[in-house]
Coordinates of C-alpha atoms in Angstrom, one line a residue:
M242 CA 87.9 27.7 114.9
T243 CA 85.4 29.4 117.4
K244 CA 87.9 32.5 117.6
K245 CA 87.8 33.2 113.9
P246 CA 84.2 35.0 113.8
Y247 CA 85.5 36.9 116.9
L248 CA 88.6 38.1 115.3
K249 CA 86.9 38.8 112.0
K250 CA 84.4 40.9 113.7
H251 CA 86.9 43.0 115.9
F252 CA 89.3 43.2 112.7
F253 CA 86.6 45.0 110.7
G254 CA 85.5 47.0 113.8
L255 CA 89.1 48.1 114.1
L256 CA 89.6 48.8 110.5
A257 CA 86.4 50.8 110.4
L258 CA 87.8 52.7 113.4
L259 CA 91.1 53.2 111.8
L260 CA 89.3 54.6 108.6
L261 CA 87.4 57.0 110.6
F262 CA 90.5 58.3 112.2
A263 CA 92.1 58.6 108.8
L264 CA 89.2 60.6 107.3
D265 CA 89.0 62.9 110.2
G266 CA 93.0 63.2 110.1
R267 CA 92.9 64.0 106.5
A268 CA 91.0 67.1 107.0
S269 CA 93.5 68.4 109.4
D270 CA 96.9 66.8 107.9
T271 CA 99.8 69.2 107.9
L272 CA 102.5 69.0 105.0
R273 CA 105.4 71.1 105.3
V274 CA 107.3 72.1 102.2
T275 CA 110.8 73.5 102.9
T276 CA 112.2 75.1 99.6
H277 CA 115.1 77.2 101.3
Q278 CA 116.8 75.7 104.4
K279 CA 119.2 78.1 105.9
V280 CA 120.3 79.5 102.6
T281 CA 122.9 82.2 102.8
V282 CA 121.4 85.1 101.1
V283 CA 123.8 87.9 99.9
T284 CA 123.7 90.8 97.5
D285 CA 125.2 91.4 94.0
P286 CA 126.4 94.8 94.1
S287 CA 127.1 95.0 90.6
K288 CA 123.4 94.4 89.7
G289 CA 121.4 95.4 92.9
T290 CA 119.6 92.1 92.8
K291 CA 120.4 88.5 93.4
H292 CA 118.2 85.4 92.9
H293 CA 118.2 82.5 95.1
K294 CA 116.0 79.8 93.7
A295 CA 114.8 76.2 94.8
W296 CA 112.4 73.8 94.1
G297 CA 109.7 72.3 96.4
V298 CA 107.2 69.4 95.7
F299 CA 103.6 70.5 96.8
P300 CA 100.2 68.6 97.0
K301 CA 98.9 67.0 93.6
V302 CA 96.1 69.0 91.6
K303 CA 93.4 66.8 93.0
E304 CA 94.2 67.0 96.6
D305 CA 92.1 69.3 98.8
I306 CA 93.9 72.1 100.4
R307 CA 92.2 74.0 103.3
S308 CA 95.0 76.7 103.9
I309 CA 98.6 77.4 103.2
K310 CA 100.8 79.7 105.4
L311 CA 104.4 80.8 104.2
K312 CA 106.9 80.8 107.2
V313 CA 109.9 83.0 106.9
R314 CA 112.8 82.6 109.3
M315 CA 115.8 84.8 109.1
G316 CA 119.1 84.9 111.0
C317 CA 122.9 85.5 110.9
P318 CA 124.8 83.2 108.5
D319 CA 127.4 80.7 110.2
N320 CA 130.2 82.4 108.6
M321 CA 129.1 86.0 108.5
R322 CA 127.4 88.6 110.6
C323 CA 123.9 89.9 109.8
A324 CA 123.7 92.3 106.8
D325 CA 123.0 96.2 107.5
W326 CA 120.4 97.4 105.3
D327 CA 116.6 97.5 105.0
Y328 CA 116.1 96.1 101.4
K329 CA 113.2 94.9 99.6
D330 CA 113.0 91.2 98.9
H331 CA 110.6 89.3 96.7
I332 CA 109.3 85.7 97.3
T333 CA 108.1 84.6 94.0
I334 CA 106.6 81.5 92.0
R335 CA 108.9 81.4 89.1
R336 CA 108.1 78.0 87.4
T337 CA 105.4 75.3 88.1
G338 CA 105.4 71.8 86.7
G339 CA 108.9 71.0 86.5
V340 CA 112.0 72.7 84.7
K341 CA 110.1 72.6 81.5
G342 CA 106.8 73.7 83.2
A343 CA 105.1 77.1 82.9
S344 CA 106.9 80.2 83.8
L345 CA 104.7 82.4 86.1
D346 CA 106.5 85.0 88.1
Y347 CA 103.8 85.5 90.8
E348 CA 105.1 87.4 93.9
V349 CA 103.5 85.6 96.9
A350 CA 105.3 87.5 99.6
R351 CA 107.5 90.6 100.0
M352 CA 110.0 90.9 102.9
L353 CA 111.6 94.1 103.9
T354 CA 114.8 93.0 105.6
P355 CA 115.9 94.6 109.0
Y356 CA 118.8 96.7 109.9
G357 CA 120.9 93.7 111.2
G358 CA 124.1 95.7 112.1
A359 CA 123.8 94.9 115.8
F360 CA 122.3 91.6 115.9
A361 CA 124.3 89.0 117.8
K362 CA 125.5 85.8 116.1
D363 CA 122.6 83.7 117.4
W364 CA 119.9 86.1 116.5
Q365 CA 117.0 85.0 114.6
F366 CA 113.3 86.0 113.9
N367 CA 110.2 84.3 112.6
W368 CA 107.4 85.9 110.3
E369 CA 104.4 84.3 108.6
V370 CA 101.7 85.1 106.0
D371 CA 98.6 83.4 104.6
V372 CA 99.3 82.4 101.1
T373 CA 96.0 80.2 100.5
D374 CA 95.2 82.5 97.6
F375 CA 97.7 80.7 95.6
S376 CA 96.7 77.1 96.0
L377 CA 95.8 76.7 92.7
L378 CA 99.6 77.4 91.6
L379 CA 101.2 75.7 94.7
R380 CA 100.9 72.3 93.3
D381 CA 103.4 69.6 92.1
S382 CA 106.9 70.8 91.5
V383 CA 107.2 74.6 92.0
E384 CA 110.4 76.8 91.7
I385 CA 110.3 79.3 94.3
D386 CA 112.8 82.2 94.1
Y387 CA 113.9 84.5 97.1
E388 CA 115.1 87.6 95.3
H389 CA 117.4 89.8 97.4
T390 CA 117.8 93.3 96.4
G391 CA 120.5 95.8 97.5
W392 CA 124.1 97.0 96.9
E393 CA 125.9 96.6 100.4
P394 CA 129.2 94.3 100.5
N395 CA 128.5 90.7 100.3
E396 CA 131.9 89.2 101.5
D397 CA 131.3 89.5 105.2
R398 CA 127.5 90.1 105.9
G399 CA 124.2 88.5 104.7
W400 CA 121.2 86.6 105.9
S401 CA 120.5 83.0 106.6
V402 CA 116.9 82.4 105.2
T403 CA 114.5 79.5 105.7
L404 CA 111.3 79.6 103.8
E405 CA 108.6 76.9 104.9
F406 CA 105.2 76.4 103.3
E407 CA 102.8 74.8 106.1
I408 CA 99.9 73.3 104.1
I409 CA 96.8 72.0 106.0
K410 CA 95.1 69.5 103.9
G411 CA 91.2 69.3 103.8
K412 CA 88.1 70.5 102.1
P413 CA 88.7 74.3 101.3
A414 CA 86.0 76.8 102.7
R415 CA 85.7 78.2 99.2
Q416 CA 86.7 76.3 95.9
P417 CA 89.1 78.5 94.0
I418 CA 88.7 78.7 90.3
A419 CA 91.1 80.9 88.6
I420 CA 93.9 83.5 89.6
Q421 CA 94.8 86.4 87.5
K422 CA 97.7 88.9 87.7
I423 CA 96.3 92.5 87.3
Y424 CA 99.1 94.6 88.3
D425 CA 102.8 93.7 88.6
G426 CA 105.8 96.2 88.8
A427 CA 107.4 99.5 89.9
Y428 CA 105.0 102.5 89.1
R429 CA 106.8 105.8 88.7
Y430 CA 105.1 108.2 91.0
G431 CA 105.0 112.2 90.8
D432 CA 106.5 112.2 87.2
S433 CA 104.3 114.9 85.3
A434 CA 105.5 113.6 82.0
K435 CA 103.8 110.2 82.7
D436 CA 101.2 110.2 85.4
I437 CA 101.0 107.1 87.5
E438 CA 97.3 106.6 86.4
T439 CA 98.4 106.0 82.8
L440 CA 100.0 103.0 84.2
L441 CA 97.5 102.0 86.6
K442 CA 94.8 101.5 84.1
P443 CA 91.5 99.8 85.0
V444 CA 91.2 96.2 84.5
S445 CA 88.3 94.3 83.0
F446 CA 87.6 90.8 83.9
Q447 CA 85.0 88.2 83.1
A448 CA 83.7 86.3 86.2
N449 CA 83.5 82.5 85.9
P450 CA 80.2 81.2 85.5
Q451 CA 80.6 79.2 88.9
A452 CA 82.1 82.2 90.6
S453 CA 80.3 84.1 93.5
M454 CA 83.3 86.1 94.6
A455 CA 86.7 87.5 93.4
R456 CA 89.2 88.4 95.9
L457 CA 91.5 91.4 95.1
R458 CA 94.9 90.6 96.7
V459 CA 97.2 93.8 96.9
V460 CA 100.8 94.2 98.2
Q461 CA 102.2 97.8 98.0
T462 CA 105.2 99.5 99.1
G463 CA 106.7 102.9 98.6
H464 CA 110.4 103.6 97.7
G465 CA 112.5 106.3 96.5
M466 CA 113.7 109.6 97.9
D467 CA 112.6 112.4 95.6
K468 CA 112.4 116.1 96.5
P469 CA 110.8 118.0 98.2
D470 CA 108.5 115.2 100.0
N471 CA 111.0 112.3 100.1
C472 CA 108.6 110.1 98.1
A473 CA 107.6 107.4 98.1
E474 CA 109.3 106.0 101.1
F475 CA 108.9 108.9 103.4
C476 CA 105.7 110.5 102.2
N477 CA 102.2 109.7 103.3
K478 CA 99.8 109.6 100.1
Y479 CA 96.5 107.7 99.8
R480 CA 95.2 105.0 97.6
E481 CA 91.7 104.5 96.3
I482 CA 90.3 101.1 95.2
W483 CA 87.4 101.2 92.6
Y484 CA 85.3 98.4 91.7
D485 CA 82.6 98.7 88.8
G486 CA 83.0 102.4 88.8
K487 CA 82.4 102.6 92.7
M488 CA 85.2 103.5 95.3
I489 CA 85.2 100.9 97.8
D490 CA 88.4 101.8 99.8
K491 CA 90.5 104.7 100.4
R492 CA 93.4 104.6 102.8
D493 CA 96.8 106.2 103.4
I494 CA 99.7 104.0 102.3
W495 CA 101.4 104.5 105.5
K496 CA 102.5 102.4 108.4
K497 CA 103.6 103.3 112.0
C498 CA 107.0 101.4 112.8
G499 CA 107.5 102.4 116.5
D500 CA 105.6 99.2 117.4
N501 CA 107.5 97.0 115.3
P502 CA 108.0 93.6 117.2
L503 CA 111.3 93.3 115.9
Y504 CA 113.3 95.9 118.1
P505 CA 115.8 97.5 118.6
Q506 CA 117.4 97.5 115.1
A507 CA 120.7 99.2 114.2
G508 CA 119.3 101.8 111.8
T509 CA 116.3 104.3 111.5
W510 CA 113.8 101.4 112.3
V511 CA 111.3 103.8 114.0
Y512 CA 110.8 106.0 111.2
D513 CA 107.2 105.6 109.7
R514 CA 107.2 104.6 106.1
A515 CA 105.3 104.0 102.9
N516 CA 103.1 100.9 104.1
W517 CA 106.3 99.0 105.4
C518 CA 108.8 98.8 108.2
P519 CA 112.2 97.5 108.4
G520 CA 112.2 93.9 109.5
D521 CA 108.6 93.3 108.1
L522 CA 106.9 90.6 106.1
M523 CA 104.1 92.4 104.2
Q524 CA 100.6 91.4 104.9
P525 CA 98.2 91.9 101.9
D526 CA 95.4 94.1 101.8
L527 CA 92.2 91.8 100.6
Y528 CA 89.2 92.9 99.1
D529 CA 86.2 90.4 98.6
L530 CA 84.1 91.4 95.6
A531 CA 80.7 90.2 94.8
V532 CA 80.5 89.1 91.2
K533 CA 77.8 88.2 88.8
P534 CA 78.6 84.7 87.2
G535 CA 79.7 85.1 83.7
G536 CA 79.5 88.8 84.3
Q537 CA 81.7 91.8 83.2
H538 CA 83.5 93.5 86.0
S539 CA 86.4 96.1 86.3
V540 CA 88.9 97.0 89.0
D541 CA 91.0 100.2 89.3
I542 CA 93.8 101.4 91.7
N543 CA 94.2 105.0 91.9
M544 CA 96.9 107.1 93.8
Q545 CA 96.7 110.5 95.3
P546 CA 97.5 113.0 92.7
Y547 CA 101.2 114.0 93.2
V548 CA 104.0 115.9 91.0
S549 CA 107.6 116.0 91.9
S550 CA 110.2 118.5 90.6
N551 CA 112.6 115.5 90.6
P552 CA 110.6 112.5 90.4
S553 CA 112.3 109.3 91.6
A554 CA 109.6 107.6 93.7
D555 CA 108.2 104.3 92.8
E556 CA 105.1 102.3 94.0
F557 CA 105.9 98.6 94.0
I558 CA 102.6 97.1 93.6
T559 CA 101.5 93.4 92.8
A560 CA 97.9 92.6 92.8
Y561 CA 95.8 89.6 91.8
L562 CA 92.2 88.5 91.5
I563 CA 91.4 85.1 92.7
Q564 CA 87.7 83.9 91.8
Y565 CA 86.1 81.6 94.1
K566 CA 83.0 79.4 94.2
A567 CA 80.5 80.0 96.9
P568 CA 81.3 78.9 100.5
E569 CA 80.7 75.2 101.1
A570 CA 78.9 75.8 104.3
K571 CA 76.6 78.4 105.6
H572 CA 78.1 78.1 109.2
D573 CA 81.9 77.7 109.2
V574 CA 84.2 79.8 111.7
A575 CA 87.9 79.1 111.9
L576 CA 90.6 80.1 114.5
V577 CA 93.2 82.0 112.8
D578 CA 95.7 82.6 115.5
V579 CA 96.3 83.0 119.2
M580 CA 98.0 86.2 119.9
V581 CA 98.0 86.1 123.6
P582 CA 99.2 84.1 125.1
S583 CA 101.8 83.3 122.6
S584 CA 105.7 82.7 122.2
K585 CA 105.6 83.9 118.5
D586 CA 107.9 86.6 117.5
A587 CA 105.1 88.6 115.8
Y588 CA 103.5 89.1 119.0
R589 CA 106.4 89.6 121.5
R590 CA 105.1 93.1 122.4
L591 CA 101.9 91.6 123.8
N592 CA 103.6 88.7 125.8
P593 CA 104.2 87.5 128.4
A594 CA 100.7 88.4 129.7
G595 CA 98.8 87.7 132.8
A596 CA 95.3 88.4 131.7
Q597 CA 92.9 89.0 128.7
P598 CA 93.7 86.1 126.1
Q599 CA 93.4 87.6 122.5
I600 CA 92.6 85.4 119.5
L601 CA 91.9 86.1 115.7
I602 CA 89.0 84.3 114.3
K603 CA 87.5 84.1 110.6
N604 CA 84.0 83.7 109.2
L605 CA 84.4 81.0 106.4
G606 CA 80.6 80.5 106.1
A607 CA 78.1 82.1 103.8
E608 CA 76.1 83.6 106.5
P609 CA 77.2 86.6 108.6
L610 CA 78.6 85.3 111.9
R611 CA 76.6 87.0 114.6
E612 CA 77.7 85.0 117.5
V613 CA 80.1 82.1 118.6
K614 CA 80.9 80.4 121.9
V615 CA 84.8 80.5 122.8
R616 CA 86.0 77.9 125.3
Y617 CA 89.4 78.4 126.4
G618 CA 92.1 78.2 129.2
T619 CA 95.5 76.8 130.1
K620 CA 95.9 72.8 129.9
G621 CA 95.7 71.6 133.4
F622 CA 93.3 74.5 134.9
P623 CA 89.7 74.9 134.6
R624 CA 88.1 75.9 131.2
K625 CA 86.2 79.5 130.8
E626 CA 83.2 80.2 128.2
Y627 CA 82.7 83.4 126.5
T628 CA 80.1 84.0 123.8
W629 CA 81.0 86.7 121.2
K630 CA 78.2 88.7 119.6
G631 CA 78.4 91.1 116.7
E632 CA 78.3 91.1 112.8
L633 CA 81.2 89.4 111.0
A634 CA 80.8 89.4 107.3
P635 CA 81.8 86.4 105.1
A636 CA 85.6 86.0 104.8
A637 CA 86.3 88.7 107.4
E638 CA 88.5 88.5 110.2
Q639 CA 87.7 89.5 113.6
H640 CA 90.0 90.1 116.8
L641 CA 88.7 89.0 120.1
V642 CA 89.8 90.0 123.7
L643 CA 88.5 87.3 126.0
P644 CA 87.9 87.9 129.7
G645 CA 90.0 86.5 132.6
L646 CA 93.2 85.5 133.8
L647 CA 96.0 83.4 132.3
H648 CA 97.0 80.6 134.4
G649 CA 100.4 79.1 134.2
Q650 CA 103.7 78.5 135.8
G651 CA 107.2 78.7 134.4
E652 CA 108.0 78.4 130.8
K653 CA 106.1 75.4 129.6
N654 CA 102.4 76.1 129.4
E655 CA 99.8 75.3 126.8
F656 CA 96.8 77.5 126.3
E657 CA 94.0 75.8 124.5
V658 CA 91.1 77.5 122.5
E659 CA 87.9 76.0 120.7
L660 CA 85.2 77.7 118.7
L661 CA 81.7 76.3 119.2
K662 CA 78.3 76.8 117.7
P663 CA 78.7 79.5 115.1
N664 CA 75.3 81.3 115.0
G665 CA 74.1 78.5 117.5
K666 CA 74.4 75.9 114.7
K667 CA 76.8 73.0 114.1
D668 CA 80.0 74.1 112.5
K669 CA 80.4 72.4 109.0
Y670 CA 84.2 71.9 109.3
T671 CA 85.4 71.7 112.9
A672 CA 89.0 70.7 112.0
D673 CA 90.1 74.4 112.3
N674 CA 88.1 75.1 115.3
K675 CA 90.8 74.3 117.8
M676 CA 94.1 75.8 118.4
S677 CA 96.8 75.5 121.3
S678 CA 99.7 77.9 121.9
R679 CA 102.8 77.4 124.1
F680 CA 103.8 80.3 126.5
T681 CA 105.8 81.5 129.2
A682 CA 103.8 82.4 132.3
V683 CA 104.3 85.9 133.9
P684 CA 106.5 85.9 137.0
G685 CA 105.6 86.4 140.4
Q686 CA 107.1 89.4 142.4
D687 CA 106.7 90.9 145.9
S688 CA 104.0 93.3 146.9
V689 CA 106.4 96.1 147.2
L690 CA 108.3 97.2 143.9
I691 CA 110.2 100.2 142.8
V692 CA 109.7 101.7 139.3
Y693 CA 113.2 103.3 138.3
L694 CA 112.9 105.9 135.5
M695 CA 115.6 108.3 134.5
T696 CA 114.1 110.6 131.8
N697 CA 115.8 111.8 128.8
R698 CA 116.1 115.4 127.5
Q699 CA 112.4 115.2 125.8
P700 CA 110.4 113.9 129.0
E701 CA 107.1 115.3 127.5
Q702 CA 106.9 112.3 125.2
T703 CA 107.4 109.8 128.1
S704 CA 104.8 108.3 130.3
Y705 CA 104.1 105.1 132.3
S706 CA 101.3 103.5 134.0
V707 CA 100.7 100.2 136.2
K708 CA 97.3 98.6 135.8
N709 CA 95.6 95.5 137.3
A710 CA 93.8 93.1 135.4
A711 CA 90.8 94.9 135.4
G712 CA 92.5 97.7 133.5
K713 CA 92.5 100.0 136.7
V714 CA 95.5 102.3 137.1
V715 CA 97.1 101.8 140.3
K716 CA 100.0 104.0 139.7
E717 CA 101.0 106.4 136.8
R718 CA 103.1 109.3 135.5
A719 CA 101.4 111.0 133.0
A720 CA 102.8 112.5 129.7
G721 CA 103.7 116.2 130.3
T722 CA 104.3 115.6 134.2
L723 CA 108.0 114.6 134.0
K724 CA 111.2 116.6 134.1
A725 CA 114.3 116.2 131.8
N726 CA 117.1 114.3 133.1
T727 CA 115.6 113.3 136.1
L728 CA 115.5 110.1 138.2
Y729 CA 112.2 108.9 139.6
R730 CA 112.0 106.1 142.0
D731 CA 108.4 105.3 142.5
T732 CA 107.5 102.6 145.2
L733 CA 104.6 100.5 144.8
Y734 CA 102.6 98.8 147.4
L735 CA 100.3 96.3 145.6
D736 CA 97.7 94.0 146.6
K737 CA 97.4 90.3 145.6
G738 CA 96.5 90.2 141.8
T739 CA 97.9 90.4 138.2
Y740 CA 99.6 93.8 136.9
T741 CA 101.0 95.4 133.7
F742 CA 103.7 98.0 133.6
S743 CA 103.4 100.0 130.4
L744 CA 106.1 102.4 129.4
L745 CA 105.3 104.8 126.4
D746 CA 106.8 107.3 124.1
A747 CA 104.4 109.6 122.3
K748 CA 106.8 110.2 119.3
G749 CA 107.7 106.4 118.9
D750 CA 111.4 106.6 119.6
G751 CA 111.8 105.4 123.0
L752 CA 113.9 106.7 125.7
E753 CA 116.9 106.8 123.3
F754 CA 117.4 106.7 119.5
W755 CA 120.7 107.2 117.8
A756 CA 119.3 109.3 115.1
N757 CA 117.8 111.9 117.7
P758 CA 120.8 113.1 119.7
R759 CA 118.8 116.1 121.0
G760 CA 116.8 113.6 123.0
G761 CA 119.6 112.2 124.8
R762 CA 119.2 108.7 126.8
G763 CA 116.9 107.6 129.6
K764 CA 116.5 104.2 131.1
A765 CA 113.7 102.2 132.9
R766 CA 114.0 99.3 135.5
L767 CA 111.8 97.5 137.8
L768 CA 113.6 96.8 141.2
N769 CA 112.8 95.0 144.3
Q770 CA 112.8 96.5 148.0
Q771 CA 116.7 95.6 148.1
G772 CA 117.4 97.5 144.9
A773 CA 117.9 94.3 142.8
M774 CA 117.0 94.5 139.2
L775 CA 113.9 92.5 138.4
Q776 CA 113.5 93.6 134.7
D777 CA 115.7 96.0 132.7
F778 CA 113.8 97.8 129.6
E779 CA 115.6 98.5 126.4
S780 CA 115.8 102.3 126.0
D781 CA 115.5 102.0 122.3
F782 CA 112.0 100.5 122.5
G783 CA 110.1 102.5 119.8
S784 CA 106.3 103.4 120.9
S785 CA 105.7 101.1 123.9
V786 CA 107.0 98.3 126.1
Q787 CA 105.3 96.3 128.9
Y788 CA 105.9 93.9 131.5
S789 CA 103.3 91.7 133.3
F790 CA 103.7 90.0 136.6
T791 CA 101.6 88.7 139.6
V792 CA 101.7 89.5 143.2
G793 CA 100.7 87.2 146.1
G794 CA 101.9 83.8 144.8
P795 CA 105.2 82.1 144.5
K796 CA 108.0 84.7 143.6
A797 CA 110.4 84.2 140.7
P798 CA 114.0 84.1 142.1
V799 CA 116.1 87.3 141.4
A800 CA 118.0 86.5 138.2
D801 CA 121.7 87.4 137.6
L802 CA 120.6 90.3 135.3
S803 CA 122.8 93.0 133.5
S804 CA 122.1 96.2 132.1
F805 CA 124.0 97.9 129.2
G806 CA 123.8 101.1 127.5
L807 CA 126.0 103.3 125.0
Y808 CA 125.3 106.9 124.0
P809 CA 125.6 108.8 121.9
T810 CA 126.3 106.2 119.2
R811 CA 126.7 109.1 116.5
T812 CA 129.6 111.2 117.7
N813 CA 132.5 113.5 116.5
D814 CA 134.6 112.6 119.6
S815 CA 133.4 110.5 122.7
T816 CA 130.8 108.0 123.7
T817 CA 129.6 106.7 127.2
F818 CA 129.0 103.2 128.2
D819 CA 127.1 102.5 131.5
Y820 CA 126.7 99.1 133.2
Y821 CA 124.8 97.8 136.0
A822 CA 124.3 94.2 137.3
N823 CA 122.9 92.2 140.2
S824 CA 126.2 90.6 140.9
P825 CA 129.9 91.4 140.4
Q826 CA 131.3 90.2 137.2
D827 CA 134.6 90.6 135.2
V828 CA 133.6 92.7 132.1
L829 CA 135.6 92.9 129.0
V830 CA 134.8 96.0 126.6
Q831 CA 136.3 96.2 123.1
I832 CA 136.0 98.8 120.5
V833 CA 136.5 97.4 117.1
T834 CA 136.5 98.7 113.3
D835 CA 133.6 98.1 111.1
P836 CA 134.4 96.2 108.9
G837 CA 137.4 94.6 109.7
N838 CA 136.8 93.8 113.5
V839 CA 140.2 95.1 114.5
V840 CA 140.5 95.8 118.2
V841 CA 141.3 99.6 118.6
H842 CA 140.6 99.7 122.3
E843 CA 140.3 97.1 124.9
Q844 CA 139.5 97.4 128.8
T845 CA 138.8 94.9 131.6
Y846 CA 137.0 95.9 134.5
K847 CA 137.5 93.5 137.5
Q848 CA 134.3 92.2 139.5
I849 CA 132.1 95.4 138.9
R850 CA 128.4 95.7 139.7
E851 CA 128.2 99.0 138.0
G852 CA 129.9 102.0 136.3
I853 CA 129.7 104.7 133.7
F854 CA 132.9 104.8 131.4
T855 CA 133.6 107.4 128.5
Y856 CA 135.7 106.6 125.7
D857 CA 137.6 109.1 123.6
L858 CA 137.7 108.2 119.8
S859 CA 138.6 111.6 118.5
H860 CA 141.9 110.6 117.3
H861 CA 140.5 107.9 115.1
P862 CA 139.5 108.7 111.4
K863 CA 135.8 108.9 110.2
G864 CA 134.3 105.7 110.1
R865 CA 132.3 103.0 111.9
F866 CA 133.0 101.0 115.1
Y867 CA 131.4 98.5 117.3
L868 CA 131.5 98.5 121.2
K869 CA 131.2 94.9 122.3
V870 CA 130.9 93.7 126.0
L871 CA 132.1 90.1 126.8
I872 CA 131.3 88.4 130.2
G873 CA 132.9 85.0 130.8
G874 CA 133.9 84.9 127.0
E875 CA 130.6 85.3 125.8
E876 CA 129.3 88.3 123.9
K877 CA 126.5 90.0 125.9
F878 CA 126.1 93.4 124.1
K879 CA 127.0 94.9 120.7
K880 CA 126.2 98.4 119.4
R881 CA 127.4 100.4 116.4
I882 CA 129.3 103.7 116.8
R883 CA 129.2 106.2 113.8
L884 CA 132.2 108.4 114.2
K885 CA 132.5 111.8 112.4
E886 CA 129.9 110.9 109.9

């Protein structure tokens, strides 16, 4: 009997503790709603569009949602190869509330598919975009449509698509009140008979009595190929945003594609385009507009005046107004993402890195953020602290570069970041102040290394540098100092430390690009003193490529690396394959038809380490082929050949 009060006391103590954990956990609970799981997505060539619809069960209306992130994964279908063309795909809320519920047709995201003709069977890539602005709609049963456009054949090629909504439950930083679609369509651009401004009319709206802000969320991409400017896909035109009769933004509807993290691709992936690139999940343009509660306001989108003699250009625009209450807290800062170090596909051009972590933060409070303390470091290593100072408006984001080296070893490391004391005050909501990121550490190398650079026929575009962790250049070949078709072997003698090798192309088409035959082909590698290849750089790299490493610690073993090259890939007669490896291998080369995969040439090279081999295709009819390389029965390289096209 004497034990009962003791047990009762500890029972209620344990219950209180569990409730505390439950309440804390509720703020950061993560729900994952997968509507499309490896769905095979193909075109309908008879219509130019095909819908792939599925339902998902989202949080109930009364549940608090802190944030929603849409993650899109694409790969090659199990029984097909990846598709070829850069088509415009729409991810749309079709219905809410079940089969008999409301029909909405709200586009939440837009995907531009990559040129996938050369991707291996195991290729996949991940993108993500914040869709918290649609939290009023992503409730209960929702039908999500992945609409794939295009006209290419659908029997042997397509995409495997997975859509996952990552929902963080918790008190929203700003309570959404209403969402309103204001623009949605393909707006003909350049037609003198019907100017685009007659379609993009000003939109008036009344602010909710409880609203303090209306967010304008715009997704815009230009498509079509008119004359003479190749609008809208390949012409650079500006757009204006007007609010209550005043212009609040003016910018070019244009995007550089040479630094696309998804590279290389089979088509013209490096060509800059009208606000999009192949293999690109669109990030929306956001404009936070102060409103007068209950007041009347207007929004207007204007395009640069333009007239075409043969109009066929379209500006595909969706725009929404989401009204929000005032922020819940004066001081509330959130970690949006860790960019460096990271294993995310979106940041692959920045990683692995040996120094200067990079993070993205957001001010969710009502007051401007003027300072915040950042505590960071790799798990198992001492933490560093850095205080950022500046001026970050409410709802705005800031990219921070943090000082110091990135410690780690091997492939399994965890980098941890925490934000503390926004404006020297207690953060109202701490569940989104911490984040971790798994990453691969940079390799250790010897103090003597060789930069192997074979220039192409346009060397004035090429340059490289080797910098230490402080950003000091220890070796470089500046643009304009290199000669065409010349091999440079620069020996580096490096002190203990962390270094980054950066290779740049000023035009954004790398050392090789199939649509630029005048440029020829170059190649770049990093070698050790014995000539073994430590890193081979893809020649079709676009704008830049980098490689970080350390000197003075444990050295990474020399891997059994191979290098493959094929040029030209657009030819009327012959093409040349070059091969280099650290150890001898049996190499099987096949040239096959596309489509059909019929072998038209096959050659086995026994125990070779390097070689240059030319294949005459002039006796074949016009068409497309693939050159495939197999080692040990596994496909290691595949590239398309355009013959007589």
